Short mmCIF file of C-alpha atoms and ligand atoms in Angstrom, two decimals:
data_model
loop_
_atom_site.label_atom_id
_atom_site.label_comp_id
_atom_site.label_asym_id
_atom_site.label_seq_id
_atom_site.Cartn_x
_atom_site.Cartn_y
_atom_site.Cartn_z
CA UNK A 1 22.32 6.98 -4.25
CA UNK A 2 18.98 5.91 -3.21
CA UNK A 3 16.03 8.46 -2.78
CA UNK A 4 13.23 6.64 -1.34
CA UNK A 5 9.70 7.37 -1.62
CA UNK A 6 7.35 5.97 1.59
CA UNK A 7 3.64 6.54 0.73
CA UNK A 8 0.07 5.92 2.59
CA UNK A 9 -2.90 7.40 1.44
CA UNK A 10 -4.47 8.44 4.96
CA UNK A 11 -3.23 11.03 7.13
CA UNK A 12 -3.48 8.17 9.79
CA UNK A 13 -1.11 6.06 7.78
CA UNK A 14 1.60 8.21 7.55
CA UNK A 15 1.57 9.92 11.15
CA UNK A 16 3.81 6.58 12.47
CA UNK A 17 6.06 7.19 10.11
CA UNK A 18 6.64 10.89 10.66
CA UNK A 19 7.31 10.77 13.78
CA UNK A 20 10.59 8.95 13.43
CA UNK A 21 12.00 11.81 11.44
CA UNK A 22 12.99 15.50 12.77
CA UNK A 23 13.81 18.57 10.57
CA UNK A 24 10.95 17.90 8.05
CA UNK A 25 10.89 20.37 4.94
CA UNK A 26 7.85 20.41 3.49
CA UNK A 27 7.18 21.26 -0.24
CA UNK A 28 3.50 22.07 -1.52
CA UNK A 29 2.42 20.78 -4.89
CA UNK A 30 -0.72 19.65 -6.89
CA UNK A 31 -3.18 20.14 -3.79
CA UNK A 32 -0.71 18.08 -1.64
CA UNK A 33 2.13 17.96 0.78
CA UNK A 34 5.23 16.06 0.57
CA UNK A 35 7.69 15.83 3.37
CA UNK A 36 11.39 15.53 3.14
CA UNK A 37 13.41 13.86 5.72
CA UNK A 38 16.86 12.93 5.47
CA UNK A 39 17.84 9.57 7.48
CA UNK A 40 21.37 8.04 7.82
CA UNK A 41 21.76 9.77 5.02
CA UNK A 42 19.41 8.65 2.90
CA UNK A 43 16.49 11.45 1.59
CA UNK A 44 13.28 10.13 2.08
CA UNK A 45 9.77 12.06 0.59
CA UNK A 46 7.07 11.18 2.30
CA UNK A 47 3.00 11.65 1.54
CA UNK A 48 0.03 10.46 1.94
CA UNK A 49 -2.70 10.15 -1.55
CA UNK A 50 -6.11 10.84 -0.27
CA UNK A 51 -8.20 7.97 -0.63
CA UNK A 52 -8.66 6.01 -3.84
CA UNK A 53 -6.49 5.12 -7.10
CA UNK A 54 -6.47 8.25 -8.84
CA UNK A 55 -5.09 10.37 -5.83
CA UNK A 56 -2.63 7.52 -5.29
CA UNK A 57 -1.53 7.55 -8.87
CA UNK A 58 -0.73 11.11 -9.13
CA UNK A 59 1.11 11.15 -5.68
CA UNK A 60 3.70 7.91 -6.92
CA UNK A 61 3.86 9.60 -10.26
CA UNK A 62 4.78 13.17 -8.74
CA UNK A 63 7.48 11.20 -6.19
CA UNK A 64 9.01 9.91 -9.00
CA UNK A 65 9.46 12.63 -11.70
CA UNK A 66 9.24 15.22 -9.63
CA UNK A 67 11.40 14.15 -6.52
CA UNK A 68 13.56 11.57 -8.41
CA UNK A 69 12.77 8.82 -5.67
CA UNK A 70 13.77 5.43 -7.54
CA UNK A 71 12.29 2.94 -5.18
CA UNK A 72 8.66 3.53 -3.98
CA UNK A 73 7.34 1.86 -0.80
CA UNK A 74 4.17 2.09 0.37
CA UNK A 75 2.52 1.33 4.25
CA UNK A 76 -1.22 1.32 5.20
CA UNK A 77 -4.13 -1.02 6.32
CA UNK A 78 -5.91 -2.94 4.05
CA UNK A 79 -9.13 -5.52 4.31
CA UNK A 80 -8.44 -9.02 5.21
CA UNK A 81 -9.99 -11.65 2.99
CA UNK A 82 -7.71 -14.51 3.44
CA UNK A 83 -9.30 -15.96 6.55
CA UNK A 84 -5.38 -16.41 7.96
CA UNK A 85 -4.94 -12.60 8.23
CA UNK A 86 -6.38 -11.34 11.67
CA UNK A 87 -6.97 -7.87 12.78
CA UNK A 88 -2.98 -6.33 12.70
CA UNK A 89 -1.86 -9.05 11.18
CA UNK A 90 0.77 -8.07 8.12
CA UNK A 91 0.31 -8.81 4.43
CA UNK A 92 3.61 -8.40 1.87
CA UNK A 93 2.17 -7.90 -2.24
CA UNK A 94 3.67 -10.35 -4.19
CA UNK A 95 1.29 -9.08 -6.94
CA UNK A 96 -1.44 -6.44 -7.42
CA UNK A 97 -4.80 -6.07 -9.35
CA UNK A 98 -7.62 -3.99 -9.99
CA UNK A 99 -11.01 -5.76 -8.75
CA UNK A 100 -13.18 -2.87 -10.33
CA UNK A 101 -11.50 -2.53 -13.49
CA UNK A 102 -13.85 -4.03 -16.21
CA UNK A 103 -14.30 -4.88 -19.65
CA UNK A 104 -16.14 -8.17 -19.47
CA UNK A 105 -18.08 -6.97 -21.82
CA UNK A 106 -16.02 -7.39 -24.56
CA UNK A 107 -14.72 -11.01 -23.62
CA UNK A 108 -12.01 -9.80 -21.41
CA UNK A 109 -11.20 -11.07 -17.68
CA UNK A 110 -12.32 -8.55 -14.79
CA UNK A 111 -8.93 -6.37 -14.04
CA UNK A 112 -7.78 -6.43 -17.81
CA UNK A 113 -7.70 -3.28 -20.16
CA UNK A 114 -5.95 -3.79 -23.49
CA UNK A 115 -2.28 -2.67 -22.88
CA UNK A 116 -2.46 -3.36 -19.30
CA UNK A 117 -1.90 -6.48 -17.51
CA UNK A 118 -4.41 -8.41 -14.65
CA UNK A 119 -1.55 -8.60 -12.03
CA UNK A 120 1.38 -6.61 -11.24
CA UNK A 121 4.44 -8.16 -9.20
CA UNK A 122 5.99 -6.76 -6.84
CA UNK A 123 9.60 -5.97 -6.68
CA UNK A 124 11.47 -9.60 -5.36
CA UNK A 125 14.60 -7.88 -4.09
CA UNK A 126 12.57 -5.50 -1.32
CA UNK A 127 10.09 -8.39 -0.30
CA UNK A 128 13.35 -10.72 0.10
CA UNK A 129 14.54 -7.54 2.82
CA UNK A 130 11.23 -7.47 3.84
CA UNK A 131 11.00 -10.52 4.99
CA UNK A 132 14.79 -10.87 6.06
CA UNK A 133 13.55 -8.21 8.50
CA UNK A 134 10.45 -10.14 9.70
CA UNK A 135 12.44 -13.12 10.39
CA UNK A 136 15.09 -10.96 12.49
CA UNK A 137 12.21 -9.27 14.67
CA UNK A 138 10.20 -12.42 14.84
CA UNK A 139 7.30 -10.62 12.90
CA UNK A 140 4.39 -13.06 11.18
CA UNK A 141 4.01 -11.65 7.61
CA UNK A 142 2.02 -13.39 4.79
CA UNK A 143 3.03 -12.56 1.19
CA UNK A 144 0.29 -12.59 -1.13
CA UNK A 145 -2.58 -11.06 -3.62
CA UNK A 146 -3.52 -7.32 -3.05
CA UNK A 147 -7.12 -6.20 -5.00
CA UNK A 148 -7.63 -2.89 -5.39
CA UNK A 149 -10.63 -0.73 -6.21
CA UNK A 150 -12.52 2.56 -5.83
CA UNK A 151 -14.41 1.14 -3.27
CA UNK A 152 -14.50 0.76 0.99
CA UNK A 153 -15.50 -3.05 0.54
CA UNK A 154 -18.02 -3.90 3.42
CA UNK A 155 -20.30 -6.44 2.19
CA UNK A 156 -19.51 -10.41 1.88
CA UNK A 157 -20.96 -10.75 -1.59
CA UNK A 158 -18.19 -8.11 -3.00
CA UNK A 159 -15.76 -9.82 -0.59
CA UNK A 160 -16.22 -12.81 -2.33
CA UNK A 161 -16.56 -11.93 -5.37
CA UNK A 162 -12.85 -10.06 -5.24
CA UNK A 163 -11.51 -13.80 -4.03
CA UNK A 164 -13.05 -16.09 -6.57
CA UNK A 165 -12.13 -13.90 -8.84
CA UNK A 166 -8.43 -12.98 -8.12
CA UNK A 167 -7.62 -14.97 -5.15
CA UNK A 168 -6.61 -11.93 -3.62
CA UNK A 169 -5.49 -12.58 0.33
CA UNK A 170 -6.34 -8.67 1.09
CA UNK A 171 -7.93 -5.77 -0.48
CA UNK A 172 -7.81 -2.21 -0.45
CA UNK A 173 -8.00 1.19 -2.70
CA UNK A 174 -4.63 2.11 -4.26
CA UNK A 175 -1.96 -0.61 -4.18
CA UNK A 176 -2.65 -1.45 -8.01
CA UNK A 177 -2.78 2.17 -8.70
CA UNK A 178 1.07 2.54 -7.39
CA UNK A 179 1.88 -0.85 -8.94
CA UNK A 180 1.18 0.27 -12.35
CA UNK A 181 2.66 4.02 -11.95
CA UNK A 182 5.91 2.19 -10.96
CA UNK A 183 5.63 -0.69 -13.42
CA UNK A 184 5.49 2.08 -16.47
CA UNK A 185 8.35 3.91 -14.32
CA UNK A 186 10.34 1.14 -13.60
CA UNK A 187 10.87 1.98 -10.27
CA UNK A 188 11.04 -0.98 -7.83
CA UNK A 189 8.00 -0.69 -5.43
CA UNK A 190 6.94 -2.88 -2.31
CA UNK A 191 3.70 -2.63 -1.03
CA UNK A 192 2.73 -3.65 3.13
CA UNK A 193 -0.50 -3.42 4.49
CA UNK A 194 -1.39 -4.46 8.26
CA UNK A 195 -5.12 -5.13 8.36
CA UNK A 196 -7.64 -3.11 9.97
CA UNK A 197 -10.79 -4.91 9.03
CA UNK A 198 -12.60 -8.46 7.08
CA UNK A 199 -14.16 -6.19 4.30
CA UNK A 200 -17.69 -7.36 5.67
CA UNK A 201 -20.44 -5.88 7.06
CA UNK A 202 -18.38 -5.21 10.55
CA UNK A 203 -15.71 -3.83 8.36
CA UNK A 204 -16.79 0.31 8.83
CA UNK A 205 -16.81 -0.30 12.44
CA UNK A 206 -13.70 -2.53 12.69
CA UNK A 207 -12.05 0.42 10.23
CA UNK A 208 -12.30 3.18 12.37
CA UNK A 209 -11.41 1.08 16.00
CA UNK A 210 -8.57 -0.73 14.39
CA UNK A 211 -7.14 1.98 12.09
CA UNK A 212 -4.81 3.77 14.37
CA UNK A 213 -3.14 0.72 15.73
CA UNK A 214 -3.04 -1.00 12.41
CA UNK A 215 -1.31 1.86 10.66
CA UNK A 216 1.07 1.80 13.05
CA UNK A 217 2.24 -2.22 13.09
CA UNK A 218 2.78 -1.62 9.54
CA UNK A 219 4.46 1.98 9.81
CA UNK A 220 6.80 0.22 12.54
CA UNK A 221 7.89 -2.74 10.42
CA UNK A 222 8.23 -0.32 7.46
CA UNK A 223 10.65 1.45 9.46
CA UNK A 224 12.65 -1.51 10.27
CA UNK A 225 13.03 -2.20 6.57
CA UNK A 226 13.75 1.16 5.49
CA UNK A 227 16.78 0.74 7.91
CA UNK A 228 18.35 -2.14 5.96
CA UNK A 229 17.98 -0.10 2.65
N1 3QA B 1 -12.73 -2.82 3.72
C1 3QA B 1 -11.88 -2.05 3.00
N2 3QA B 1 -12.17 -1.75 1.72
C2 3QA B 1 -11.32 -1.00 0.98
N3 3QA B 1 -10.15 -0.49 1.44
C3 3QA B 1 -9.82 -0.77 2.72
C4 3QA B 1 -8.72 -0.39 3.52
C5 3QA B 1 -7.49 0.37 3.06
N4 3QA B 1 -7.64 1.84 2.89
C6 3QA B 1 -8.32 2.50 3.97
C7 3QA B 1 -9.14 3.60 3.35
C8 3QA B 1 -10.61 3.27 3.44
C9 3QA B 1 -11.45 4.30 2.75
S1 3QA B 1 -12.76 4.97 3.67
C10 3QA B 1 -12.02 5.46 5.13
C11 3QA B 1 -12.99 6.24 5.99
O1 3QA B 1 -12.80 7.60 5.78
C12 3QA B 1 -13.40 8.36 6.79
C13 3QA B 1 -13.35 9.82 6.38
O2 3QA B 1 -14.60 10.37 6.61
C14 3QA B 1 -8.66 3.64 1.91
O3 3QA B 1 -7.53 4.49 1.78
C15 3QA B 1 -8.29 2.22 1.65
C16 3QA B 1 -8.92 -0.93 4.76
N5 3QA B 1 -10.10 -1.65 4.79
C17 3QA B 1 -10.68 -1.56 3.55
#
């Protein structure tokens, strides 16, 4: 029997999603909260992080061994770079890396540690739901690259530099963080993001007027997947 995880890292991110539920238990641990819901019968833990990969790391890892949940997904906004993806628009990871994450200096490509690996895929079996789902509710989703880092991008020249380097399509600060935890777990994991800014120097502004809305065109469309689970 399934026990899924949904995570965010903002409070914002995982407010849509709560509100679907009723009867919420909620269990204190390691300087967080995690809700449990049960829906159609399947029990569902829900968090949010806190900002950044190590807070997101700890929160998948803690789902996992100490909830059980074997299948991890994981709703928020992210940063448009591909020039496609609008303001609410929805991105699907295919794969996930780490834009801050370097070694360079020792003749290895930016995002590689020895032992690790650039990119991360995504599970295929929950983006082929995924976008089973969009299809159905006649939603626009693009699948692609997801860059994380420790770091609210807002400047053109990082921007860049994250898409020359990785071709990312979006970026944000944990998806790579979650990717790994669940790689070394093996625990399938699907990762949507609807965008709330372009990462540039509008980006703080666009952040906090789109961040609301975004969270919830990806909370909703999470919700429709988590349906077909
Ligand atoms: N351009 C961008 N660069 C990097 N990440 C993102 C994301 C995705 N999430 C949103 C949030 C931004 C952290 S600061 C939020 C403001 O906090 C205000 C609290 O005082 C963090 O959890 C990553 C959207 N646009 C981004």
């Amino acid at each position: 029997m399934t026990k899924l995880a949904i995570m965010g890292a903002m409070e914002e991110e995982i407010e849509p999603l709560l509100s679907y539920f009723e009867n919420v238990n909620t269990v204190e641990f390691a300087n967080n909260k995690y809700y449990e819901v049960n829906y159609d019968g399947l029990e569902i833990v829900i968090a949010y992080s806190k900002i950044g990969k190590v807070f997101a790391s700890l929160t998948a890892a803690t789902m996992i061994e100490k909830f059980g949940c074997d299948t991890l997904l994981f709703s928020g906004v992210a940063g448009g770079i591909n020039p496609e993806l609008k303001i609410g628009d929805l991105i699907i990871a295919d794969k996930l890396c780490q834009h801050d994450l370097d070694i360079t200096a020792f003749g290895h490509p930016n995002g590689y540690v020895p032992g690790g690996k650039v990119f991360i895929q995504t599970s295929e079996e929950l983006r082929t739901i995924a976008k089973k789902v969009a299809l159905e509710n006649n939603l626009k989703v693009i699948e692609g690259t997801i860059a994380t880092g420790d770091q609210f991008v807002h400047s053109t020249e990082r921007k860049e530099f994250i898409q020359k380097t990785f071709d990312a399509d979006a970026l944000e600060m944990e998806g790579a963080s979650v990717a790994v935890v669940c790689d070394a777990l093996n625990i399938p994991y699907f990762i949507l993001r609807a965008i709330s800014d372009t990462a540039d120097m509008d980006a703080g502004f666009d952040f906090d007027e789109f961040l609301k809305s975004s969270a919830k065109n990806s909370a909703d469309y999470l919700i429709k997947i988590v349906k077909e689970l």
